[in-house]
Tab-separated table of N, CA and C in Angstrom:
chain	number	residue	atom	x	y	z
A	523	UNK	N	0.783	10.530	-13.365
A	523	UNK	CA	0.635	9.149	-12.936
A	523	UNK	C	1.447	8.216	-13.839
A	524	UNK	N	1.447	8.156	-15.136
A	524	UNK	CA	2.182	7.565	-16.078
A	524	UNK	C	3.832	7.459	-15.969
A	525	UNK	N	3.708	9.225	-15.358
A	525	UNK	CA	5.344	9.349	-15.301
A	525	UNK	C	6.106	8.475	-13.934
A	526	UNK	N	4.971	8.422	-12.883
A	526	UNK	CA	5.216	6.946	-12.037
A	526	UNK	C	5.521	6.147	-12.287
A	527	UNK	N	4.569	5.609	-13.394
A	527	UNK	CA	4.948	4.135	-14.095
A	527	UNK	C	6.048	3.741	-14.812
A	528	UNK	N	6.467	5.297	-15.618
A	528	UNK	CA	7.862	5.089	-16.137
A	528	UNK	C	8.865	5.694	-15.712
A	529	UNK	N	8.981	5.365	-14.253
A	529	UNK	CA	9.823	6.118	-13.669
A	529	UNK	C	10.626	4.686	-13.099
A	530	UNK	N	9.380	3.731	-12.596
A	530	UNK	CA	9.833	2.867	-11.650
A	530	UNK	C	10.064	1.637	-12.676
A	531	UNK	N	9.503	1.405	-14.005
A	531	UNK	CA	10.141	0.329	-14.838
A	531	UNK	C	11.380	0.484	-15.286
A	532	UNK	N	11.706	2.028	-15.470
A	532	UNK	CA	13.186	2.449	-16.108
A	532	UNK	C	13.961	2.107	-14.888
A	533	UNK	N	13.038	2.531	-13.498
A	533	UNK	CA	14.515	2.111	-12.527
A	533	UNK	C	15.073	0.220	-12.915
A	534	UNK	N	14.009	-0.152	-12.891
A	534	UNK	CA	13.791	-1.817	-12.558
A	534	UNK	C	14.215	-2.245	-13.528
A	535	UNK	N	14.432	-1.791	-15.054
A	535	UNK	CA	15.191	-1.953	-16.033
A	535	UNK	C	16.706	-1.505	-16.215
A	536	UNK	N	16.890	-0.530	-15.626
A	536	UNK	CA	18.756	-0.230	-14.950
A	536	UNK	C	19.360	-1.296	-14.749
A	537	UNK	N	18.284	-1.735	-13.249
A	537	UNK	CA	18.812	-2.759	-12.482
A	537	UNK	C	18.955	-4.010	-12.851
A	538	UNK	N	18.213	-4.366	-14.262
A	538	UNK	CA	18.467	-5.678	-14.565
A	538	UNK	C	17.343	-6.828	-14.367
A	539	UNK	N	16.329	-6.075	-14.002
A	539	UNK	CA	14.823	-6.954	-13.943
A	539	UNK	C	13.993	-6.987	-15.523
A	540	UNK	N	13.213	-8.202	-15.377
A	540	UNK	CA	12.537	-8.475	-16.136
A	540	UNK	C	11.286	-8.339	-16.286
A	541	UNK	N	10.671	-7.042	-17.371
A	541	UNK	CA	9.773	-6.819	-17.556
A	541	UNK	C	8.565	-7.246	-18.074
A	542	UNK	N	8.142	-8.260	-17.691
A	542	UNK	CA	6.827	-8.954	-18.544
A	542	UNK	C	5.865	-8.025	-18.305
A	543	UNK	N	4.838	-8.706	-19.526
A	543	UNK	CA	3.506	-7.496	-19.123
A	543	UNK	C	2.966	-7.896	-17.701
A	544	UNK	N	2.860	-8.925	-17.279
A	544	UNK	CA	1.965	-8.936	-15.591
A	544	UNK	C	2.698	-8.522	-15.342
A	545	UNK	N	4.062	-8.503	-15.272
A	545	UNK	CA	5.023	-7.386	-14.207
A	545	UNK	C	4.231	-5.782	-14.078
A	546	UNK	N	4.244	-5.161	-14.990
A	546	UNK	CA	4.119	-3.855	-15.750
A	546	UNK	C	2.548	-4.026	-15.245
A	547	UNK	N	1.660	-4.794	-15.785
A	547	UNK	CA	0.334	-4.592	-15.225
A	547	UNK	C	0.389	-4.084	-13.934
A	548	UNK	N	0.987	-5.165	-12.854
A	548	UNK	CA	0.459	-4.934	-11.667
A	548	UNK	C	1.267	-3.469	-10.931
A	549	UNK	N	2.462	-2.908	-11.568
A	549	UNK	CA	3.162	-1.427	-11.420
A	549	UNK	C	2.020	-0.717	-11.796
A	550	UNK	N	1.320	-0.888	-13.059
A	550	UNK	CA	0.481	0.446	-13.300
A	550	UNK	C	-0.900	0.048	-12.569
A	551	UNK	N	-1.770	-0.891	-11.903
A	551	UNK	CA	-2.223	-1.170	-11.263
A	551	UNK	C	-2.021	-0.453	-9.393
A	552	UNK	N	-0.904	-0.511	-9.054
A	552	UNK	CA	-0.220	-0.197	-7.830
A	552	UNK	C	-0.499	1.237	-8.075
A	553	UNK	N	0.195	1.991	-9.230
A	553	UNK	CA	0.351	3.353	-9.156
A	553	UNK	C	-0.889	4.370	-9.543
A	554	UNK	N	-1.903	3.333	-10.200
A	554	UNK	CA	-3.335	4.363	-10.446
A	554	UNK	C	-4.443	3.769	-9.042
A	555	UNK	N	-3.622	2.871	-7.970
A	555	UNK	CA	-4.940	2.827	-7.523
A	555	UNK	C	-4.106	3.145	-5.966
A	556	UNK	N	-4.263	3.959	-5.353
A	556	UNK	CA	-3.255	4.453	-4.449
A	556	UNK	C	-3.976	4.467	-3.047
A	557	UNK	N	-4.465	2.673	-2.715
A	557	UNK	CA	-5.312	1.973	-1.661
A	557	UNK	C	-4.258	0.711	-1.145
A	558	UNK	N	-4.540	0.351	-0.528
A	558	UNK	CA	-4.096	-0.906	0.473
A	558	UNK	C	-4.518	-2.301	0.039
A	559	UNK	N	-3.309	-2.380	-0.577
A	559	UNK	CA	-4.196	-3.291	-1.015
A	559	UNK	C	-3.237	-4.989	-0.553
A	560	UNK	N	-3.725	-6.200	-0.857
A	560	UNK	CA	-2.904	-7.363	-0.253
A	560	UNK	C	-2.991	-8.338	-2.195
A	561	UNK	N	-2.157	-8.872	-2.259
A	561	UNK	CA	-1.536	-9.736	-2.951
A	561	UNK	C	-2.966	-10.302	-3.788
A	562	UNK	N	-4.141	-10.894	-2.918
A	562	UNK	CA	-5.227	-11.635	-3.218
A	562	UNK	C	-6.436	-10.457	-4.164
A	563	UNK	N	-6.383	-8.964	-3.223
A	563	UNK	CA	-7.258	-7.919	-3.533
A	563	UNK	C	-6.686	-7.890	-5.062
A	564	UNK	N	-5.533	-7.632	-5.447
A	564	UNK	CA	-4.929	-7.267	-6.744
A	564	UNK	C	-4.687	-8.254	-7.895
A	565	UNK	N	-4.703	-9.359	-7.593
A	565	UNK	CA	-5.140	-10.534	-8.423
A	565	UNK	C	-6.200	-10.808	-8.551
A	566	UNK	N	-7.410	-10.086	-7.875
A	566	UNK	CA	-8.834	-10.313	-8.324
A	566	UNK	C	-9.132	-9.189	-9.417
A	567	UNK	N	-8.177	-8.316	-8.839
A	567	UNK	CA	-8.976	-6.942	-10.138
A	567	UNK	C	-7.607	-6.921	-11.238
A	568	UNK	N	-6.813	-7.642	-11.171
A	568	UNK	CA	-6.111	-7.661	-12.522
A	568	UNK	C	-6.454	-9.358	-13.308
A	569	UNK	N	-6.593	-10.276	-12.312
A	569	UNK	CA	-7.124	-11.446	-13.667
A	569	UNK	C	-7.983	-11.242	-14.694
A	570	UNK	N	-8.832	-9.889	-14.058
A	570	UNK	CA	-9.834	-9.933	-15.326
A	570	UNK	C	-9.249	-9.614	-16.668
A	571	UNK	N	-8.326	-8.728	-16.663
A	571	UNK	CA	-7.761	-8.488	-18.124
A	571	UNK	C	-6.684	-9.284	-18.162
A	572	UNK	N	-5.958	-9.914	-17.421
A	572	UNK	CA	-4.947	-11.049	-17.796
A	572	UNK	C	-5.217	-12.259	-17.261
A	573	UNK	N	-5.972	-12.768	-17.971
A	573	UNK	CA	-6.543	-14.246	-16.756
A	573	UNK	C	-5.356	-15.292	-16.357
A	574	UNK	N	-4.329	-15.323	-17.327
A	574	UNK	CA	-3.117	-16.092	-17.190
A	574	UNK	C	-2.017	-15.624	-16.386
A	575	UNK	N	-2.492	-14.506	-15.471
A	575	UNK	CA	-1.187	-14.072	-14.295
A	575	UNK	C	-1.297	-15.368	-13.349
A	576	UNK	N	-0.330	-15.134	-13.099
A	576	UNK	CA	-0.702	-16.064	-11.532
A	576	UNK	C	-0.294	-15.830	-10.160
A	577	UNK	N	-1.166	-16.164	-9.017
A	577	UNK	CA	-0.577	-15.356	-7.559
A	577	UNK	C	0.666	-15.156	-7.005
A	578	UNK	N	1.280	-16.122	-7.564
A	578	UNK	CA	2.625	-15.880	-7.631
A	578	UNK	C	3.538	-15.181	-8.498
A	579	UNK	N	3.170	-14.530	-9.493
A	579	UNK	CA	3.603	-13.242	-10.282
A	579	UNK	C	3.526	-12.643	-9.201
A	580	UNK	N	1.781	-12.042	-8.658
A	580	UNK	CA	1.929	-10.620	-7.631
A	580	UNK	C	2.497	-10.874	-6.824
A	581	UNK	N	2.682	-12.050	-6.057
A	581	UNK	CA	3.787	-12.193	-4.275
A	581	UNK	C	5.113	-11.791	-4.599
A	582	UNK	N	5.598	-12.571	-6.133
A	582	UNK	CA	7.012	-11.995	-6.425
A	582	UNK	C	7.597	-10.704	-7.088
A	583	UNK	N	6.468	-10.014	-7.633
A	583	UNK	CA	6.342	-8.266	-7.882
A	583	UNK	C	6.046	-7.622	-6.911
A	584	UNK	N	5.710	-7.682	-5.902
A	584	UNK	CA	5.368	-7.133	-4.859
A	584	UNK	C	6.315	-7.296	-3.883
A	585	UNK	N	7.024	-8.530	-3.890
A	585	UNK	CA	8.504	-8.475	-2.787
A	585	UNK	C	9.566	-7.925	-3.656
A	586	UNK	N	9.643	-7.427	-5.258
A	586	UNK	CA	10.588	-6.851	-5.172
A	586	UNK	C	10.108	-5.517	-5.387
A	587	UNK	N	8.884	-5.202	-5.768
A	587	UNK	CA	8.697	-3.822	-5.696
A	587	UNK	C	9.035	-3.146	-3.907
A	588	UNK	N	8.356	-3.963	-3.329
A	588	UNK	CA	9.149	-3.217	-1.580
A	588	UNK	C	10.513	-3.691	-1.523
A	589	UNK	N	10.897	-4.263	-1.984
A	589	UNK	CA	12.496	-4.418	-1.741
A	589	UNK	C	13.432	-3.673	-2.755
A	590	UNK	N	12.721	-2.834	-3.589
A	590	UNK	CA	13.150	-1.542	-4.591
A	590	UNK	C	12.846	-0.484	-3.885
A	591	UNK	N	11.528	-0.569	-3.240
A	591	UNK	CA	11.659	1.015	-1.915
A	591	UNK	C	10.116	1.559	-3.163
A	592	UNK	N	9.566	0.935	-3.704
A	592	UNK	CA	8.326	1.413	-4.456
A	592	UNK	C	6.910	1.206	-3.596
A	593	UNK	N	7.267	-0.221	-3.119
A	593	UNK	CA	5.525	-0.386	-2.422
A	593	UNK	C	6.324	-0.511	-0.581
A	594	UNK	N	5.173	-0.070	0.229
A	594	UNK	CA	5.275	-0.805	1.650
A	594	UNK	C	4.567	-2.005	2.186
A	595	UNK	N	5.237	-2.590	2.913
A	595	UNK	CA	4.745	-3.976	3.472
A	595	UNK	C	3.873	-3.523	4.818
A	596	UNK	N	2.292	-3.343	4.961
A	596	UNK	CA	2.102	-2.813	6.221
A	596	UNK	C	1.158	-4.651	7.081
A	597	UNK	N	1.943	-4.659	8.362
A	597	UNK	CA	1.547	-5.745	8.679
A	597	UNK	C	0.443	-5.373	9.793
A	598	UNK	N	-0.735	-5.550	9.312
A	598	UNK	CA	-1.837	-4.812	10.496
A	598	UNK	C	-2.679	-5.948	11.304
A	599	UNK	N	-3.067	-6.738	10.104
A	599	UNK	CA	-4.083	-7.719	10.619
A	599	UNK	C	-3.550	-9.239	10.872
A	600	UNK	N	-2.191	-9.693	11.907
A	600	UNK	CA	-1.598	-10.716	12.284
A	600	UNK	C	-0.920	-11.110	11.020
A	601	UNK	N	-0.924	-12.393	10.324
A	601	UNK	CA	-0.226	-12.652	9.336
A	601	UNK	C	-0.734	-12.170	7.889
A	602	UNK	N	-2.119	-10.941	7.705
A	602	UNK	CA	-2.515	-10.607	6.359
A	602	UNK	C	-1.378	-9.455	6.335
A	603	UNK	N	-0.983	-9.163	5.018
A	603	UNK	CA	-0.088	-8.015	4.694
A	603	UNK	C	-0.296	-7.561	3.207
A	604	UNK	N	-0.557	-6.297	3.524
A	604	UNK	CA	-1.411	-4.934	2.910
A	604	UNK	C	0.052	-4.623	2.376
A	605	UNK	N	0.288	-4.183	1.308
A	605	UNK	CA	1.008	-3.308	0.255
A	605	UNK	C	0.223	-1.951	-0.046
A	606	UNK	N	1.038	-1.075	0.772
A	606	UNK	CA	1.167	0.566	0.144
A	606	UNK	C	1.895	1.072	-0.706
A	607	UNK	N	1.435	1.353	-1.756
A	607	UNK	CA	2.607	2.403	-2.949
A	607	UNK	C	2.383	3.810	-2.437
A	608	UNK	N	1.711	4.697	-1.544
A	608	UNK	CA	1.953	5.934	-1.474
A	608	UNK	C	3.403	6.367	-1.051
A	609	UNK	N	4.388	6.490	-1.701
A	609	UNK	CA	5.826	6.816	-1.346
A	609	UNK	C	6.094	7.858	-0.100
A	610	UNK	N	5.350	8.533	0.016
A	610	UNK	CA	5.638	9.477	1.126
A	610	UNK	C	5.535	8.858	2.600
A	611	UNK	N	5.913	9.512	2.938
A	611	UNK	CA	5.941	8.597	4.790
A	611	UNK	C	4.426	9.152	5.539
A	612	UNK	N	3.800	8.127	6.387
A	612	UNK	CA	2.517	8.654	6.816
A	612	UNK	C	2.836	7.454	7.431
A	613	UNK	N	1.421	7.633	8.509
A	613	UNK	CA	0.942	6.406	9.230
A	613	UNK	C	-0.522	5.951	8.666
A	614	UNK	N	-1.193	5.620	9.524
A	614	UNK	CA	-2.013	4.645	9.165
A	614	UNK	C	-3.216	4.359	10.210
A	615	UNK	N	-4.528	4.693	9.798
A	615	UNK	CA	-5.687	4.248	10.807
A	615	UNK	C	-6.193	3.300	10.297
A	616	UNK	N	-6.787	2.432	11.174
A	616	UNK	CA	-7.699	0.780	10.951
A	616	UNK	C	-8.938	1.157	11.415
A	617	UNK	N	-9.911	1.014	11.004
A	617	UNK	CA	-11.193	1.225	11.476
A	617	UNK	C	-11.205	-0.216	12.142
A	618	UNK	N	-11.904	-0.629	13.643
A	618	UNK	CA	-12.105	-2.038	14.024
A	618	UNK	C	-13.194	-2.289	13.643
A	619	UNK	N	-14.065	-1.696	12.703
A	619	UNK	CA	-15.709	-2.056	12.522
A	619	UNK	C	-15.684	-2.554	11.141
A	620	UNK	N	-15.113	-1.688	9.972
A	620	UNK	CA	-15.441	-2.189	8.731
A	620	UNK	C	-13.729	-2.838	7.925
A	621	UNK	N	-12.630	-2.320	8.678
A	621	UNK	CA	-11.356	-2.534	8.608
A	621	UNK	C	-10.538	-1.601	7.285
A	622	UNK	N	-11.601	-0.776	7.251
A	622	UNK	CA	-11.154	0.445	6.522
A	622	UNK	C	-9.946	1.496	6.598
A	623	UNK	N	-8.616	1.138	5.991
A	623	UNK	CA	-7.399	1.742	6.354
A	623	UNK	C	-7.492	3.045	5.536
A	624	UNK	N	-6.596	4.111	5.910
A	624	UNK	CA	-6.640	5.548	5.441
A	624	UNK	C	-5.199	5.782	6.326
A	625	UNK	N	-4.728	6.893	4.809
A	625	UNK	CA	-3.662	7.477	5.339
A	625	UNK	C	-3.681	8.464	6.374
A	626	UNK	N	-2.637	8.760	7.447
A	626	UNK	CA	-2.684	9.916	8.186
A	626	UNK	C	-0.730	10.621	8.288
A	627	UNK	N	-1.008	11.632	7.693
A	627	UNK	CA	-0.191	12.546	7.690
A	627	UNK	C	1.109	12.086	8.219
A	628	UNK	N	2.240	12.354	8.136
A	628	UNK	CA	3.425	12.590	9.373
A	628	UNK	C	3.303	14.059	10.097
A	629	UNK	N	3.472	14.261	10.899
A	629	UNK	CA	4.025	15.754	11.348
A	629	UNK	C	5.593	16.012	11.416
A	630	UNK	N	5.794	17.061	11.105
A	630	UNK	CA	6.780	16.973	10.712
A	630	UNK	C	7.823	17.420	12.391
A	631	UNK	N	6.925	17.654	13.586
A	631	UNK	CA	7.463	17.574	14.869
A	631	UNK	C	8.564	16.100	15.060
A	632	UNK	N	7.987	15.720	14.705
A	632	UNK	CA	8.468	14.440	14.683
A	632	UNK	C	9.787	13.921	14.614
A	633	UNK	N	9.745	14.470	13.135
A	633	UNK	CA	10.986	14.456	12.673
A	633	UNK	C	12.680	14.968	13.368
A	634	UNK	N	11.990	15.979	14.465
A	634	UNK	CA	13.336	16.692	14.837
A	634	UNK	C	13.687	16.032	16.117
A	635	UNK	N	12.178	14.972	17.017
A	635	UNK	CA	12.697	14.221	18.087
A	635	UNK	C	14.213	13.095	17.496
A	636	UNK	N	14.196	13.080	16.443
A	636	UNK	CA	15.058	11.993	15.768
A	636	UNK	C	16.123	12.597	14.751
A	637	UNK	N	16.566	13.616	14.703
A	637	UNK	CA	17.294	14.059	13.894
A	637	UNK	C	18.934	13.617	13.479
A	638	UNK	N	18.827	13.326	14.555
A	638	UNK	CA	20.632	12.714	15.025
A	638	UNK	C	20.355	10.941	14.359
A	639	UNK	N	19.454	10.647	14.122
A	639	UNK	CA	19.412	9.023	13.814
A	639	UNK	C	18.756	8.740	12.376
A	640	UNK	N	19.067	7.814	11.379
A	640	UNK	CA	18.989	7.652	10.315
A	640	UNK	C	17.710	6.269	10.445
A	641	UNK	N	16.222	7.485	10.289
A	641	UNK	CA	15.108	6.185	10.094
A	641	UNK	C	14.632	5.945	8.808
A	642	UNK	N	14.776	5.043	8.159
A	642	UNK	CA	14.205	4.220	7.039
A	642	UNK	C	12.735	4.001	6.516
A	643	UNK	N	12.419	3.626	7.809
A	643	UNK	CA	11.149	3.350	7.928
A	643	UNK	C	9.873	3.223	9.087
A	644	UNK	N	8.582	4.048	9.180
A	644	UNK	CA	8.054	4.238	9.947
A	644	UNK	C	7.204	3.257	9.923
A	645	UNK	N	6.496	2.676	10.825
A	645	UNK	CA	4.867	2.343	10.727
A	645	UNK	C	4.289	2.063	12.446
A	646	UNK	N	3.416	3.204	11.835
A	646	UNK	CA	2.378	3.868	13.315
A	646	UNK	C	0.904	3.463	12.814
A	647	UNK	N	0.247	2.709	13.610
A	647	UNK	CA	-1.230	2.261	12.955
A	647	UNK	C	-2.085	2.888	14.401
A	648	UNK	N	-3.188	3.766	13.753
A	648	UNK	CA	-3.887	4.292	15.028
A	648	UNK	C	-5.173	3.093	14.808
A	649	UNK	N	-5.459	3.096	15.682
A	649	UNK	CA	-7.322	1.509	15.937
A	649	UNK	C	-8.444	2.533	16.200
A	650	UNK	N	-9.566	2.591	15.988
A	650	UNK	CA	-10.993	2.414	16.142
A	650	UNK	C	-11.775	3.015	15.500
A	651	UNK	N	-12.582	3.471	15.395
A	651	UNK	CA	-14.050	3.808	14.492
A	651	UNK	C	-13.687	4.803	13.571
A	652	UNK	N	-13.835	4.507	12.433
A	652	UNK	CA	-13.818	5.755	11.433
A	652	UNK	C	-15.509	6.589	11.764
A	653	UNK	N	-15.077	7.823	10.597
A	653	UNK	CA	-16.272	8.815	10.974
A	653	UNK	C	-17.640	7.846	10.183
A	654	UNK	N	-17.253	6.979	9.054
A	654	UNK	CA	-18.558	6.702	8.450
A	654	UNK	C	-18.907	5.300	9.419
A	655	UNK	N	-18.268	4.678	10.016
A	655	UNK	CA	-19.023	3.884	10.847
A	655	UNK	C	-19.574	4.445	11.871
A	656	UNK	N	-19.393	5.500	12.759
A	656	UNK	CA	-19.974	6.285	13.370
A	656	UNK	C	-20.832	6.885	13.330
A	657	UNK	N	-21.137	7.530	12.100
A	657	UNK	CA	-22.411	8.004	11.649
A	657	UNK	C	-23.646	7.028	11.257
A	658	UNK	N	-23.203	5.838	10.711
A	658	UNK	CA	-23.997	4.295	10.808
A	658	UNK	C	-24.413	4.269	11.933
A	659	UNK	N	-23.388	4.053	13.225
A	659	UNK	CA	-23.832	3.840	14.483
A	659	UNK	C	-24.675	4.824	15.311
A	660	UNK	N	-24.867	5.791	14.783
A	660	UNK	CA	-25.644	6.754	15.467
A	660	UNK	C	-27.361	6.900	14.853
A	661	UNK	N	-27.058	6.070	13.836
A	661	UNK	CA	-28.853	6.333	12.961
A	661	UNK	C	-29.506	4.725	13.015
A	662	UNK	N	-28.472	3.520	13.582
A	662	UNK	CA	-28.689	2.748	14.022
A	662	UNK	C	-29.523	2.785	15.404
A	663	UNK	N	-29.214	3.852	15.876
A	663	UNK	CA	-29.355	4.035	18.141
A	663	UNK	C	-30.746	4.948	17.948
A	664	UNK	N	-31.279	5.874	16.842
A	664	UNK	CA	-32.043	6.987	16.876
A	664	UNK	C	-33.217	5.700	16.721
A	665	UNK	N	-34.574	5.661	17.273
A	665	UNK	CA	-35.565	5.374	17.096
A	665	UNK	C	-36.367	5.987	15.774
């Protein structure tokens, strides 16, 4: 996990970016917590140890961490937008009950409908009930 962290400051230091510690916080933040998270979620759980970041540190670490190819921009819920650091390609389920996102696999079938074409970037969001709202909803219905 560490070697994440110093994988992607050494890139970002190549390139000529500036490393402050909220920078660096919110990288090792991104890379030990490997959830969905939005701009507001990650400034609540990093002010506590840096109370002097400000929301605009994370909006502007976060547009260049996806514009370095480190985090994804996933746009699910109209204008809210969720940042993924899992680097690998997957899609994406929304629960419509508790709005609980989770990764889902690529197949790699997939891949060969498109072989001849150079894709960058995927995003497939499947909608409705995860298994733990379901199981809620079923001990809710039992008398």
């Amino acid at each position: 996990m560490m070697e994440d962290v110093d994988k992607i400051i050494s890139f970002l230091k190549e390139k000529g970016y500036v490393l402050s510690m909220p920078r660096v916080a919110i990288i090792k933040y991104l890379v030990s917590n490997k959830t969905h998270h939005t701009a507001e979620s990650i400034y609540k759980a990093i002010s506590k140890k840096y109370p002097s970041i400000s929301i605009a540190t994370i909006y502007n670490t976060l547009k260049l961490l996806s514009r370095e190819g480190f985090v994804n921009q996933l746009f699910i819920e109209g204008e809210k937008v969720f940042y993924d650091s899992t680097p690998e390609a997957h899609s994406h389920f929304i629960c419509r009950i508790c709005g609980k996102i989770k990764d889902v696999p690529n197949k790699p079938e997939g891949k060969k409908m498109i072989k001849e074409d150079r894709v960058e970037k995927i995003y497939v969001y499947f909608y409705g009930v995860c298994a733990e709202c379901m199981r809620k909803e079923k001990k809710e219905v039992k008398p």
